[in-house]
Structure formats: structure tokens, C-alpha cells
Amino acid sequence: MDFSSFLTSLGTSFVIFVVLMILFGLLSSRPGNNVVYYPNRILKGLDPLEGGYKTRNPFSWIKEAMSSSERDVIAMSGVDTAVYFVFLGTVLSILVLSGVIVLPLLLPLSVTDKGSKGQTTSKGTFNELDKLSMAHITEKSPRLWAFVVACYWVSLVSFFLLWKAYKHVSLLRSEALRSPDVKPQQFAIVVRDIPPVPQGQTRKEQVDSYFKAIYPEAFYRSMIVTDNKQVNKIWEELEGYKKKLARAEAVYEGSKTTAKPEGTRPSNKTGFLGLIGKKVDSIEYYNEKINELVAKLESEQKITLREKQQNAALVFFSSRVVAASAAQSLHAQMVDTWSVFDAPEPRQILWSNLKIKFFQRELRQYLVYFIVALTIFFYMIPITFVSAFTTLDNLVKILPFIKPIVRIKVLRTVLEAYLPQLALIIFLALLPKLLLFLSKFEGIPTESHAVRAASGKYFYFTVLNVFIGVTIGGTLFRAFKTIQKNTSELVPMLASSLPGNATFFLTYVALKFFVGYGLELSRIVPLIIFHLKKKFLCKTEAELKEAWAPGDLGYGTRVPGDMLIVTIVFCYSVIAPLIIPFGALYFGLGWLILRNQALKVYVPSYESNGRMWPHIHNRVLASLILYQITMLGYFGVKKFFYTALLIPLPILSLVFGFVCAKKFYPAFERPALEVAAHALKEVPNMELIFRSFIPPSLSSEKIDDDQFEDALSHVSRTSHV
Amino acid sequence: MDFSSFLTSLGTSFVIFVVLMILFGLLSSRPGNNVVYYPNRILKGLDPLEGGYKTRNPFSWIKEAMSSSERDVIAMSGVDTAVYFVFLGTVLSILVLSGVIVLPLLLPLSVTDKGSKGQTTSKGTFNELDKLSMAHITEKSPRLWAFVVACYWVSLVSFFLLWKAYKHVSLLRSEALRSPDVKPQQFAIVVRDIPPVPQGQTRKEQVDSYFKAIYPEAFYRSMIVTDNKQVNKIWEELEGYKKKLARAEAVYEGSKTTAKPEGTRPSNKTGFLGLIGKKVDSIEYYNEKINELVAKLESEQKITLREKQQNAALVFFSSRVVAASAAQSLHAQMVDTWSVFDAPEPRQILWSNLKIKFFQRELRQYLVYFIVALTIFFYMIPITFVSAFTTLDNLVKILPFIKPIVRIKVLRTVLEAYLPQLALIIFLALLPKLLLFLSKFEGIPTESHAVRAASGKYFYFTVLNVFIGVTIGGTLFRAFKTIQKNTSELVPMLASSLPGNATFFLTYVALKFFVGYGLELSRIVPLIIFHLKKKFLCKTEAELKEAWAPGDLGYGTRVPGDMLIVTIVFCYSVIAPLIIPFGALYFGLGWLILRNQALKVYVPSYESNGRMWPHIHNRVLASLILYQITMLGYFGVKKFFYTALLIPLPILSLVFGFVCAKKFYPAFERPALEVAAHALKEVPNMELIFRSFIPPSLSSEKIDDDQFEDALSHVSRTSHV
């Protein structure tokens, strides 16, 4: 890639960004689009636009985002979102603080050096940027001392700010957990691996007597987990028919025009997709179906509660401290029985995972690790090819028939600028679903944990495949015909191939922030989809609401993407310091735009009180260590005599990580009692707490308290007596 | 070593053993020696000899030991001792079960093979034993299949019996912990890393308010840990003078003979060691000193309680379950404050370690690991030399002037048989004290934990230095002049040098069990010391009691010694199966003799309820893995084509260890609530429980409850207000 294609790439990205910004300014001020641009505020019952329509200008959202406090974010979008902003803010601060010293220190040194002939950042075609990078420094030059200082500076700034961030998040978490509001999950624990029911007892009696013996005063009640597959299916079918009925009624109402006041009763066919079969009156047919299913649901509910009990339960305590203590204490002498966990929010329990047994969970975990490792390994091959082929020169060499296309100058430039990056981005978009599925397969009991686990796997994937894959892959391909022998020296090879890929990553970062965040802010795609649905599909209020439901911030996939940028920017921060402002721009823009989205658009689908932070912290630290090791290798390549001076850095990072893990981590893993011991603002209504954990498919209005209780307590006795 | 010196060694050992047995038979039946041979029974207030004197014969102890049940051992010597017997019994069973298959399978195969010329078990001088070992099998022989089967058999038998043992010990532990007796340590927790006292509060108020908030009902009281160095010193001085006074009074009484009814008042000099200085009347002088010290002690006690409070405390709960739960729950959001542990027995608390702060403990731990690693490394050098030099031939070569001594045939044979083993045993005797000191320096809060930690270090030391050191050391020394190049291939080298050292270890094991256990049973040394003390030193009953105090079984040093034997026997079990009966004899004799000692002699100095077992289990497993890897190497040396068939073995061992750790270990690390929830036979007297933790130097009769309370609660307020 030469200088002009680099500028073209930057320029096009920027133009797209500006266009999207203008679109956002225009579209977001139209009241008809409020449900797309302010759904979070609408769902919270707030006025979509704070200041009213008059005072607004297209840039007022910037002011609003800048002036919003962490409290506002927590109030509108929860602690998890606030923690995500701590991450963005911390990385931004690291980059700004690093850049302030590193840029003025290193750039003049690089430019004024006589220059080494051997290495360039762009294979010789891109001299303007070459001069700004460490590759331009002569081997063994005393100027390398400044680069050593820069390495230390970046690391120390990172340590300092990461420490502050961890402390801050720990505080946020403890504040959320000590809140005087009654949160049902703070009064419950999840019990798994319950041993087989002893003769003559029901499952419920077994659980109750076990916990009553240990917590004679604080034990409130237990809820046995059941296999809800069947009942869920019926319930979903029922809900589907209810929606269809509402829709048919709306259609019927709509057809009552003044010309035809009696309207047309809608009809449908009963066969496959409503295309074949007998034609029936829709409203009657759906009503019939609903009545049928309600009866079916009721009997299935009873069967489920009686006969489909499993080896897991939720246990409720009347005290928050006792529940917190119970969730982390060893209950049974044999650890593969009666294992306990703190209860998550009801909405994020993965019910079907609760029954999986202790050693099966372990086994599944290792199996999944193995599959993920395989995936990472086999994805490496295509990505390596992509990065090697997608320089146009290579493509032309291998596929000569595309030459005519490439001859068109403009097309060539655009292709050259975007092709590799686009290939990469599309590649990465395929994976998260698979990883989330695999993580759930491990037997993880909560949605947030599964997302965290998937995100962790995705991080390994991106760093290993994209960063190391592209960097070494490009080198390998070039080196393939010439050297072919020293493939074993990974660190020096990675280090020496870094500068050659600097421009690739510069454009990658720029593409991500201009186009990615532009699309994010303008919400063009959801807007179009919403308007299409509204026009052609939606007939009822509920359907309309569903059409603009914004979803959540989705930081499970966002974080690994950001992490890749963190890794890239860290690794190039000293080699090609020009990447620092790009990185800062990425995180700065990200902070600003996502702040707007968090406050106005996305609605969190669960709350884990910042449980994500240790995960993020460790990965930032891992990037830092990768950077430090790479630098060690690169100084070696530069034949700098005092390279060993950099050895303390990775060791320091490990010690730092160790201290953080010891000091802060346990409070993220299990609830601290001093936090749980804070006073509540009201006496908890245990009945409500208990009911909040009943899955919707089991909580019918017709089954009242006593029946639920009754059903729960009389089960499985029949099978034993 | 040739065959005759091997037989000499065995023979001498056996003769010594028989002599010691006869001595034991004679000496133990004399009532005057009862306090040496039955101190445990005497201290427990039982009749020293169960059956009375008439029915006894010199071998009745064997019958008694054999017929004693595990309950007897627990009653007489506690759970820790019972667990030690589980260890001995398990290893014995493994060896017997292994031997039953391995010996009849492998020995005929070895003997009938044509024999390989290259390798022998004794450097060619010891053909009789050579023929019984795997070294005698021809390379690539199909007979090696039988050895593969033997490897699997030994491993599977070990897995099976280790699993059974772990389960059994887990049961023993839970039985001990669920006992209806009130044990003070089950109602207390140790709190460390208490943050600085806030302005205007005392330390006690701080601790009390913290725990009262979390445990409003079950919290009973707290005891702040104080710096007792000064008060302990005064108290010990006082106790010393009390003893001296008693002694002086006894001497005075003794001097009142009929000839001289008024007696001679004893006198002593006040200077250094009673040798110089003014001569005074002892009884008056000691009385004076005691009065002086009592006053000093009282004022020091007050000062200690008021001003020497530290950042640690014991917190008492009125419920066993709450204490068990509190001991394992996270209390503070920041983990380096308010860290909790389950309280050990009062007698095994290492008070002075409690104040050490969280990260200092971590730091100290790593520092100690580093020192231990250095020690292991630097001990390696002398031991390598010892094992290389102590074949007499080598000695003669290097020190020609000892030739005349060596020429004497008998001396030569004895020297050759014992020299290396003696050197080794003396070497190993030097270390335990150092390791215990280092372990305590880590900041470990209990005696039993420190002993466990020291024992672990000792295990690494023995295995690394003795086993690998002697084996490879000998090889290295021989290989030094000839090959010198392939020192990097450790496993094949270890494997190929094993057979050459088989006889060394055969005699080592034999020496250990015949002479070691002979001395153990006959208690010759303690007997002589006791009689000497009784005759020349002891004047009072208390002094006499001190003279025969038997001490405890000391399994902190016993276990690593046994472990070394386990490692040796495992590693040679298939290569030179003849070692199996020797190993079985070691553990069989050990079981028998120590059973006698546990029932009648030793008095345990603390009880950790089998906390030692996971430690033992893991090390047996580590020996097994070392054995499996060695075999892998040795089959490689034998150029066996299907060597890879042995690869699953170490993997299986790791999985087995992992499953055990997951299933059983947590209940050893922290108290299981279902166990603690068992009913007590009486309402615990909290006052007594609290008092049992007051160190003797602080519990004076003159300081009554209120004063202690008063002193505890009014401290450090002065310094803040």
C-alpha cells in the first residue's frame, strides 16, 4: 500500500463518517424517528429529548454525552455499561498520557536519523510514514535509549491507570451490591448437584430439610428446578397465537372503513406457512387454538412441577448476608454434591444448564476448550491466505485475469485500501454466535457468564489470528520462497515483521472508528428496518414496539473488538508512534458515541454489576505483556546492546497482575459480606422474591400460590412410595 | 557392590534388628521402664499393660497392635495418627497387590531370557540379582509386553487404593468435625489484616462493630491479638524460677536424712550459670525472684493488653455453623483487609505470625520458595559427590592412602555396604529444622500447617537430591569422561541409570526398616537418656515427668522419609521387581511398630483432623507419575516399539489427581457446613471457649474476667482522643 492509497482510505472513511453524522443530525431530529434514536428514554418513560425541540442543534448530543455523569449512565443503563465506559476511558487516558510523552520524544528522533536502509514500514513505497517509525533508526544507535524510556513510560502509565480503574470498578460494584433496594437475586442461591432423593422423601423435602438444618432461622423456601422444555414450547406456541389473534383483530378493525363498515373478517389457511390447507376465519381459529393450548399448558405445568424435577434448586433466605455467605460456603463434605453459587438475576438464568452434573461440567469445559483451540488453529489458515493474497499485486500475480479491473486507477486504489480490512471484518463477524453457543454448552449457569466466556474466547481468537496471523502470515508468505529456514524464532520474527504491517493496521483502526462508529451513531440500518416493518408488517402496538426494540449494547462482542485495537496500538505504540493518535481517536469517538447510545438507545438485557471488569483488566494486561515481549524482540532485531533492560517489564506486569488478582478479584467472584450487611430500605417481601424466579411459562394466573406450593411439594413421592 | 556385600548388609541389618527386638522384649517388661514404653497410656490414666504381667510374652505387643482398630488409634492418638496409618496401610496394600501379580509374572521372564550384555544392575559384579531385573531382557524382545502390563497393573492398583483411602480419610475427617463434643476452635475464626483503627474507636470496638453488623445474632465476642514477646519472656522466667524453687525444696527435703534431720538448705550463686557471683540461699532467693516477677508480669500483662494490640483478632461465635461459614466467606470488598481463616486449636496457633500482613505473607512465601530452591540446588553438589565417591573403588582411586584399610576384607565389605547409605541418612537429618524454620517464616498461622509446609519442602528435597541426585549423579560421574555430550536428555538418562543403582536402594530400604524401626521400637536412646536424667538430674516429680515426656509421632519428618521409599519402590517396581517385597516389608513393619508406638508411646501435640492427607495423596501420586515417566524413558532405552502405549499412564494419573482434588480437597481446606450443622451434646459454654484461647502468659488468676475485658476494651482509645 502506498501513501496515496493510505490517504484515500483515510479520506473515504472520513467522508463516510461526515455523511453519517449529517444523516444522524437530520434524522434524529424528526419526531417520527424518536423510537429509533431514543428508545431507552421512551421505555424508561422519559421525554425523548431533554431540552425540547427548539434548543436542539445537530451537535447537542455531543454536549449531552460529555456532560453526563457516571451516575446518569448507571441510572439509565446499569453498572455493566458504566464499567464498559471505565474501560474506554482508561484506555483513552493511557493513550493520551502515553502520546503526550512518546510522540514529541520519538518522532523527531526518527525523522532526523540518517535512516537504516533495510527496513521500512511499507515495503519501500511509503517513505513519508517510514521516517516517523522506529524502523528508520540506525541499528545500535544510541537514540534507541529514548525508545527504551518510551517503553517504560507506556507500561508505567498503564499500570497506574489500570490500578485506579480496578479500584474504581470495585467501588462501583460494592455500591451496587450494597444498595438498599431489595434485589431478589441477593436473597437466593443456586444449588446444583443435589444427590439422589433418599427413599420416602420428596426432592423438596430433601432440599428443605438439608438447608433448614444448616440455616434454621434464615431459610425461607426452596424452588426445585424443573425440565421446562415441553412447557416452554407450549407456552411459546400460545404466545404466538395470542399475537396472531391480536394482529387478526387489528386487521379486522382496520378493514372497517366508512365504505364498508362491517369490515372483512381476515382468514388464513391452516397448513404449512398458511399457504395450503383449509381456509378458516382467523379470529375464530386463533381463539379456538388459544383455548386448546391454555388447557394443554395447565396440565403440562402440573406434570412439569410434579414429575420433571431435576437435581438443582433455588434456595431462598430471608437475609441478604446469610444468602451471600451461603453462596460461597462449602456445604457438603464431597464437593461434587450440593454445590452452591450465588443466584443471578432471574432473567439471566440458563435453566437448562442447571441440571448438568459437576464432573460433566468439567468435562464439557475441557471439550469446549479443545474445540475452540481447533477453531483458532484452522481459522489461522484462511486468514493467513487472505492477508497474503489481498495485496493487489499478489492477487494479480496469482489471478492474472483480474488485471483489467485493476488497471482502472480509482477502483484499484479503493480496492487496495479496503480489500484486506473488509475481508478481515467479515471473517470476524461469523464467529461470536458459535463461541456463545460453545460457552453455553460448557454448562455455565448464567447468561452474563456465558457472554463473558465467549468474549474471552473471541479475544484469543482475534489476537492470535488477526494480529499475529496477519503480521506473521504476511511475513511468512514473503519469506516462503527466500529463507524458509528460521521459522522457529517466533518473537524476533514477529518483531521484525511488525513495522511492515503498520500501515495495514493504521487503516484498519481508522476504518473501524470512522465507519464503524458512524454507522453506530446514525443507526441507518435499524432505522430502515424499522420503517420497512412499520409500513408493511406491523399491525398492532405490540408488534410496533417489537420492531423498534433496541437490544442491548452487546459488549460481549464489542470488548474483544476493542481489545484487538488495544493490542495493536500497544504493540505499535513505540515502533510506529503515529498509531497512538489513531487509537486515541478510536477510544475517544467510541466513548462519545456509545455514551449517547447508552443513554438514549440501548436497553441492557441483564445486570452483572461489573463482573466483566476482571476479564477486561486481565486482557488489557495480556496485551501489554505481548507488547513488552514484542519490544524485547524488536530491540534485539535492532541489535541494541542494552535490550536486557526491558526484561523487568513483563515481570513487572505479571507481578502487577498477581497483586490485582489477589487484592480485587475475590470480591468479583463472590459477594463480600460487609457489603451485603448494609441495611435495606424495607423489609423484603419474600413471597415476591420467590415469585420473581418462577419462569413465565410456569407462572399462570390460574395456578395460585397454594397450588404451586402443593405441586412442588407432592412430587416424586408417588414414584418412591 | 557385589553379591557378598549385599548379603552382608542385609545380614547385619537383620542381626541388629533381632538384637533390638530382644532388647525390647526384655526391657519393656520391667515395670521401671513403663514410663518409657507406655507413656501415652500412663498420661491417659490407663493401666500401662492391658493384660496384666502374667499373660505377657515378648511378642504380645504384636498381637495387640494387630488387633487394634482404627477407633482405638483415634481414641489414643487422634485422627492425624489414624490418617498416617491409612497412608502406611494404603502403600502396603498397593505393594502387596502389585507384587502378587508383578513378581510371578516378571521374574521368570527375566531369568529365562538369554540376557542382554550391555546393562546390568550392579556393574557386572552382581550377576545373581541381575538376572531378576528388566535389564536382563533383550532389547526389542516381545517379553517386554509383560512389563507394559505390569506398569498398568501397578498404576491401576494405586489409583483404586488411593481413591478408597481419600474417601475413607474424608469420612474420618467429617466424623471428627461433626463430633458432638464442644471443641473451642470450631466456634472461633482468626481475622487478619484488620485495617487501621478509625479515629475515636478502639481496636476492639472496631472489630466488634464490624462483626456485629454482619452476624447480629451469632457474634459472641472478640479477642485482639497482642504482641506477647515481652510478657512471654517474663512468664517463662517466672516458670523457670518456680521450677528451680521446687527443685531446691526437693533437694532440701532430700537432705533431711535421719542423721541430719534439719537438712542442708541449698544455695547457689547469682551470676553466670550459677558459677560466679554472690552465694545466696536458694529457696529464699527464688521466692524473692518469683514475687518480683509476679508483680512485673502483672504490670506487663496490663501493658500488653492495652498497648500492644495488633492487626489481628480471634472472633467467637455462639454457633458452630456460623463460625464454619464465617471462616470461609469473603468479608471485605478489598481482599487484603479482614481476611479470615478457621481457627486452629489454641495450642497450635503461631501467635507471632498472625500480625504479618497480606502481601508481606505472599512476598515471604516466594522468598522462602527461592531460598528452598537454592538449598535444594546447592545440596545437590555435595550429595552427587558423596554418591560418586562412596563406592570404595572410587575412594581408593582418589585417596590412595586408604588402601591399607580397604585391604582388610571384613572392614571392606562392611564399609562398602554401609558407607553410601550412612552418608545419605546423616545428610538428611540436618535439614528438617531449617525447613520448619523457613516455613514458619512464611507467616503461616498454625503449627500443623507449618509442619505440613516443611514436610512438603523436605519431600522435594529428598526426591530431587537423593533419588534423582544419586541416580543421575552416579551416572554423570561415570559418564563424565566418556560421553560428556548428551547431558540434556534427562529422562532417558535417568531411566538408563536406574538399574545400575537398584542394589544401592535395596540396601538403603533394608537399612531403613531393620535398623530404623528396630531403634524405634526398642527406644534404646530415650531409655538411656531417661535413666541418666532420673539418676543424676531429676529431683522433683515434674522434672521426672518432663524426662519421660514422649513427644509426638513427628510425622512431619516421617512422611517425607516414607515418601522417598515410596518413590524408590515405585520407580524400581517393574525394572527390578525384587524391591517390592522389601518395600512391603518396610511399610508392613512400619505399620506394626508404629501402631505399637502410637497406642502406647507417643502423645500427639496437636490435632488437625487429617488435614495432612491431601498433601500425602498428592505426593504419592507425584511419585507414581515420576515412575510412569521413568518407565516411558526406560522402554525407550530398551527400544521397545510400542513404548507409546505407556503415554496414557501419566495423563491418567493427572486426570485422577484432578478429579480427587475437585471432589475431596475443598472439604480439607475449609469446613463443610453440613458437617458443622450436626447437633452438639451440650450448649457450649462460650466463656470457657473464649478463655481457652488466652495464652498462658496472659491468663493470670489475678486478672479476672472483667479486668481482661476491661483491659481489652479500653486500649488505644487514649492514643486517638
Short mmCIF file of N, CA and C in Angstrom, two decimals, chain A residues 167 170-171 173-174 210 213-215 217 321 325 328-336 338 358-359 362 366 658-659 662-664 666-667 670-675 677, chain B residues 167 170-171 173-174 210 213-215 217 321 325 328-336 338 358-359 362 366 658-659 662-664 666-667 670-675 677:
data_model
loop_
_atom_site.label_atom_id
_atom_site.label_comp_id
_atom_site.label_asym_id
_atom_site.label_seq_id
_atom_site.Cartn_x
_atom_site.Cartn_y
_atom_site.Cartn_z
N LYS A 167 -9.75 -0.26 41.12
CA LYS A 167 -10.23 0.22 42.41
C LYS A 167 -11.60 0.88 42.24
N SER A 170 -14.27 -1.70 41.50
CA SER A 170 -14.55 -2.45 42.71
C SER A 170 -15.53 -1.65 43.58
N LEU A 171 -15.31 -0.35 43.63
CA LEU A 171 -16.19 0.53 44.40
C LEU A 171 -17.59 0.57 43.78
N ARG A 173 -18.98 -1.69 42.03
CA ARG A 173 -19.65 -2.97 42.28
C ARG A 173 -20.17 -3.04 43.70
N SER A 174 -19.33 -2.61 44.65
CA SER A 174 -19.77 -2.73 46.04
C SER A 174 -20.94 -1.77 46.29
N TYR A 210 -32.33 -30.32 54.36
CA TYR A 210 -30.89 -30.08 54.33
C TYR A 210 -30.56 -28.64 54.74
N ALA A 213 -31.55 -27.50 58.39
CA ALA A 213 -30.62 -27.93 59.43
C ALA A 213 -29.45 -26.96 59.54
N ILE A 214 -29.00 -26.43 58.40
CA ILE A 214 -27.84 -25.54 58.43
C ILE A 214 -28.23 -24.11 58.75
N TYR A 215 -29.36 -23.67 58.23
CA TYR A 215 -29.80 -22.28 58.47
C TYR A 215 -31.18 -22.31 59.12
N GLU A 217 -32.77 -20.44 61.02
CA GLU A 217 -33.57 -19.21 61.10
C GLU A 217 -33.77 -18.53 59.75
N VAL A 321 -27.31 -11.15 54.06
CA VAL A 321 -25.98 -11.60 54.50
C VAL A 321 -25.91 -13.12 54.49
N SER A 325 -23.37 -15.34 52.33
CA SER A 325 -22.47 -16.28 52.98
C SER A 325 -22.71 -17.70 52.48
N GLN A 328 -21.17 -18.87 49.10
CA GLN A 328 -19.74 -19.09 48.95
C GLN A 328 -19.19 -20.09 49.94
N SER A 329 -20.06 -20.71 50.74
CA SER A 329 -19.56 -21.67 51.71
C SER A 329 -19.65 -23.08 51.14
N LEU A 330 -18.72 -23.89 51.58
CA LEU A 330 -18.74 -25.29 51.21
C LEU A 330 -19.82 -25.97 52.04
N HIS A 331 -20.74 -26.64 51.40
CA HIS A 331 -21.83 -27.25 52.16
C HIS A 331 -21.60 -28.74 52.42
N ALA A 332 -21.16 -29.44 51.38
CA ALA A 332 -21.06 -30.89 51.54
C ALA A 332 -19.60 -31.32 51.68
N GLN A 333 -19.42 -32.40 52.38
CA GLN A 333 -18.07 -32.94 52.54
C GLN A 333 -17.51 -33.38 51.18
N MET A 334 -18.36 -33.99 50.36
CA MET A 334 -17.95 -34.35 49.00
C MET A 334 -18.37 -33.20 48.08
N VAL A 335 -17.41 -32.67 47.36
CA VAL A 335 -17.68 -31.41 46.68
C VAL A 335 -18.53 -31.58 45.43
N ASP A 336 -18.65 -32.80 44.93
CA ASP A 336 -19.50 -32.94 43.75
C ASP A 336 -20.96 -33.11 44.12
N TRP A 338 -24.22 -30.99 46.29
CA TRP A 338 -24.68 -29.75 46.93
C TRP A 338 -23.75 -28.58 46.64
N PHE A 358 -21.56 -32.02 38.11
CA PHE A 358 -20.24 -31.45 38.41
C PHE A 358 -19.16 -31.89 37.43
N PHE A 359 -18.89 -33.19 37.36
CA PHE A 359 -17.77 -33.62 36.54
C PHE A 359 -18.09 -33.53 35.05
N GLU A 362 -17.07 -30.11 34.14
CA GLU A 362 -15.62 -30.04 33.94
C GLU A 362 -15.23 -30.61 32.57
N TYR A 366 -13.48 -28.72 29.22
CA TYR A 366 -12.24 -29.07 28.51
C TYR A 366 -12.50 -29.41 27.05
N PHE A 658 -0.75 -10.13 39.35
CA PHE A 658 -0.89 -11.01 40.51
C PHE A 658 -1.45 -10.23 41.71
N VAL A 659 -0.87 -9.04 41.95
CA VAL A 659 -1.33 -8.24 43.08
C VAL A 659 -2.79 -7.83 42.88
N LYS A 662 -5.07 -10.76 43.51
CA LYS A 662 -5.19 -11.10 44.93
C LYS A 662 -6.04 -10.08 45.66
N LYS A 663 -5.85 -8.83 45.32
CA LYS A 663 -6.49 -7.78 46.11
C LYS A 663 -7.94 -7.57 45.68
N PHE A 664 -8.21 -7.51 44.40
CA PHE A 664 -9.54 -7.11 43.95
C PHE A 664 -10.42 -8.27 43.49
N PRO A 666 -11.29 -11.48 44.26
CA PRO A 666 -12.27 -12.28 45.01
C PRO A 666 -13.61 -11.59 45.19
N ALA A 667 -13.61 -10.26 45.34
CA ALA A 667 -14.89 -9.57 45.54
C ALA A 667 -15.73 -9.56 44.26
N ARG A 670 -17.16 -13.58 44.42
CA ARG A 670 -18.17 -13.93 45.39
C ARG A 670 -18.53 -12.70 46.20
N PRO A 671 -19.74 -12.67 46.73
CA PRO A 671 -20.19 -11.44 47.40
C PRO A 671 -19.47 -11.24 48.73
N ALA A 672 -18.97 -10.02 48.95
CA ALA A 672 -18.33 -9.71 50.23
C ALA A 672 -19.41 -9.46 51.28
N LEU A 673 -19.21 -10.03 52.46
CA LEU A 673 -20.26 -9.95 53.47
C LEU A 673 -20.47 -8.54 54.00
N GLU A 674 -19.38 -7.78 54.12
CA GLU A 674 -19.54 -6.42 54.67
C GLU A 674 -20.44 -5.59 53.76
N VAL A 675 -20.42 -5.93 52.48
CA VAL A 675 -21.26 -5.21 51.53
C VAL A 675 -22.72 -5.65 51.67
N ALA A 677 -24.09 -6.76 54.20
CA ALA A 677 -24.63 -6.48 55.53
C ALA A 677 -25.27 -5.10 55.64
N LYS B 167 -11.34 -41.31 50.16
CA LYS B 167 -12.73 -41.34 50.59
C LYS B 167 -12.83 -41.65 52.08
N SER B 170 -11.58 -38.73 54.15
CA SER B 170 -12.58 -37.67 54.12
C SER B 170 -13.69 -37.97 55.13
N LEU B 171 -14.05 -39.25 55.21
CA LEU B 171 -15.05 -39.67 56.18
C LEU B 171 -14.56 -39.48 57.61
N ARG B 173 -12.37 -37.43 58.63
CA ARG B 173 -12.32 -36.01 58.96
C ARG B 173 -13.71 -35.48 59.28
N SER B 174 -14.68 -35.88 58.47
CA SER B 174 -16.02 -35.33 58.71
C SER B 174 -16.57 -35.88 60.02
N TYR B 210 -17.76 -4.30 63.45
CA TYR B 210 -17.71 -4.90 62.12
C TYR B 210 -18.45 -6.23 62.09
N ALA B 213 -22.31 -6.22 62.87
CA ALA B 213 -23.15 -5.80 61.74
C ALA B 213 -23.44 -6.99 60.83
N ILE B 214 -22.44 -7.86 60.67
CA ILE B 214 -22.63 -8.98 59.74
C ILE B 214 -23.33 -10.15 60.41
N TYR B 215 -23.00 -10.41 61.68
CA TYR B 215 -23.61 -11.54 62.40
C TYR B 215 -24.32 -11.01 63.64
N GLU B 217 -26.73 -11.94 65.38
CA GLU B 217 -27.16 -12.87 66.41
C GLU B 217 -26.05 -13.77 66.93
N VAL B 321 -22.04 -23.65 63.08
CA VAL B 321 -22.26 -23.46 61.64
C VAL B 321 -21.87 -22.05 61.22
N SER B 325 -19.08 -21.11 58.52
CA SER B 325 -19.42 -20.31 57.35
C SER B 325 -18.60 -19.02 57.32
N GLN B 328 -14.96 -19.09 55.96
CA GLN B 328 -14.67 -19.29 54.54
C GLN B 328 -15.34 -18.26 53.66
N SER B 329 -16.00 -17.28 54.26
CA SER B 329 -16.66 -16.27 53.45
C SER B 329 -15.76 -15.06 53.27
N LEU B 330 -15.93 -14.44 52.14
CA LEU B 330 -15.21 -13.20 51.87
C LEU B 330 -15.91 -12.10 52.65
N HIS B 331 -15.17 -11.38 53.47
CA HIS B 331 -15.82 -10.35 54.27
C HIS B 331 -15.67 -8.97 53.67
N ALA B 332 -14.46 -8.65 53.22
CA ALA B 332 -14.24 -7.27 52.77
C ALA B 332 -14.19 -7.20 51.25
N GLN B 333 -14.57 -6.07 50.73
CA GLN B 333 -14.51 -5.86 49.29
C GLN B 333 -13.06 -5.90 48.81
N MET B 334 -12.16 -5.30 49.59
CA MET B 334 -10.74 -5.38 49.27
C MET B 334 -10.16 -6.57 50.04
N VAL B 335 -9.54 -7.46 49.33
CA VAL B 335 -9.23 -8.74 49.97
C VAL B 335 -8.03 -8.66 50.89
N ASP B 336 -7.23 -7.61 50.78
CA ASP B 336 -6.10 -7.54 51.71
C ASP B 336 -6.50 -6.92 53.04
N TRP B 338 -9.33 -7.59 56.43
CA TRP B 338 -10.29 -8.50 57.07
C TRP B 338 -10.24 -9.90 56.47
N PHE B 358 -1.02 -9.19 54.57
CA PHE B 358 -1.37 -9.99 53.40
C PHE B 358 -0.25 -10.08 52.36
N PHE B 359 0.15 -8.95 51.81
CA PHE B 359 1.13 -9.00 50.73
C PHE B 359 2.52 -9.34 51.25
N GLU B 362 2.60 -13.03 51.16
CA GLU B 362 2.86 -13.51 49.79
C GLU B 362 4.34 -13.39 49.46
N TYR B 366 7.22 -16.39 48.60
CA TYR B 366 8.06 -16.53 47.42
C TYR B 366 9.54 -16.49 47.77
N PHE B 658 -6.63 -34.70 39.42
CA PHE B 658 -7.53 -33.57 39.22
C PHE B 658 -8.91 -33.88 39.79
N VAL B 659 -9.40 -35.08 39.48
CA VAL B 659 -10.73 -35.45 39.98
C VAL B 659 -10.73 -35.51 41.50
N LYS B 662 -10.72 -32.05 42.95
CA LYS B 662 -12.01 -31.38 42.82
C LYS B 662 -13.03 -31.94 43.80
N LYS B 663 -12.99 -33.26 43.95
CA LYS B 663 -14.05 -33.90 44.72
C LYS B 663 -13.79 -33.83 46.23
N PHE B 664 -12.57 -34.11 46.63
CA PHE B 664 -12.31 -34.25 48.06
C PHE B 664 -11.63 -33.04 48.69
N PRO B 666 -11.60 -29.64 48.71
CA PRO B 666 -12.18 -28.47 49.38
C PRO B 666 -12.60 -28.75 50.82
N ALA B 667 -13.08 -29.96 51.10
CA ALA B 667 -13.52 -30.24 52.46
C ALA B 667 -12.34 -30.34 53.43
N ARG B 670 -11.55 -26.16 53.88
CA ARG B 670 -12.46 -25.36 54.65
C ARG B 670 -13.57 -26.24 55.19
N PRO B 671 -14.15 -25.84 56.31
CA PRO B 671 -15.14 -26.72 56.95
C PRO B 671 -16.43 -26.78 56.15
N ALA B 672 -16.95 -27.98 55.91
CA ALA B 672 -18.22 -28.15 55.21
C ALA B 672 -19.35 -27.86 56.19
N LEU B 673 -20.33 -27.11 55.73
CA LEU B 673 -21.39 -26.68 56.65
C LEU B 673 -22.27 -27.84 57.11
N GLU B 674 -22.53 -28.80 56.21
CA GLU B 674 -23.40 -29.91 56.61
C GLU B 674 -22.80 -30.67 57.78
N VAL B 675 -21.46 -30.66 57.85
CA VAL B 675 -20.78 -31.33 58.93
C VAL B 675 -20.89 -30.52 60.22
N ALA B 677 -23.13 -28.55 60.98
CA ALA B 677 -24.51 -28.36 61.42
C ALA B 677 -25.01 -29.47 62.34
#
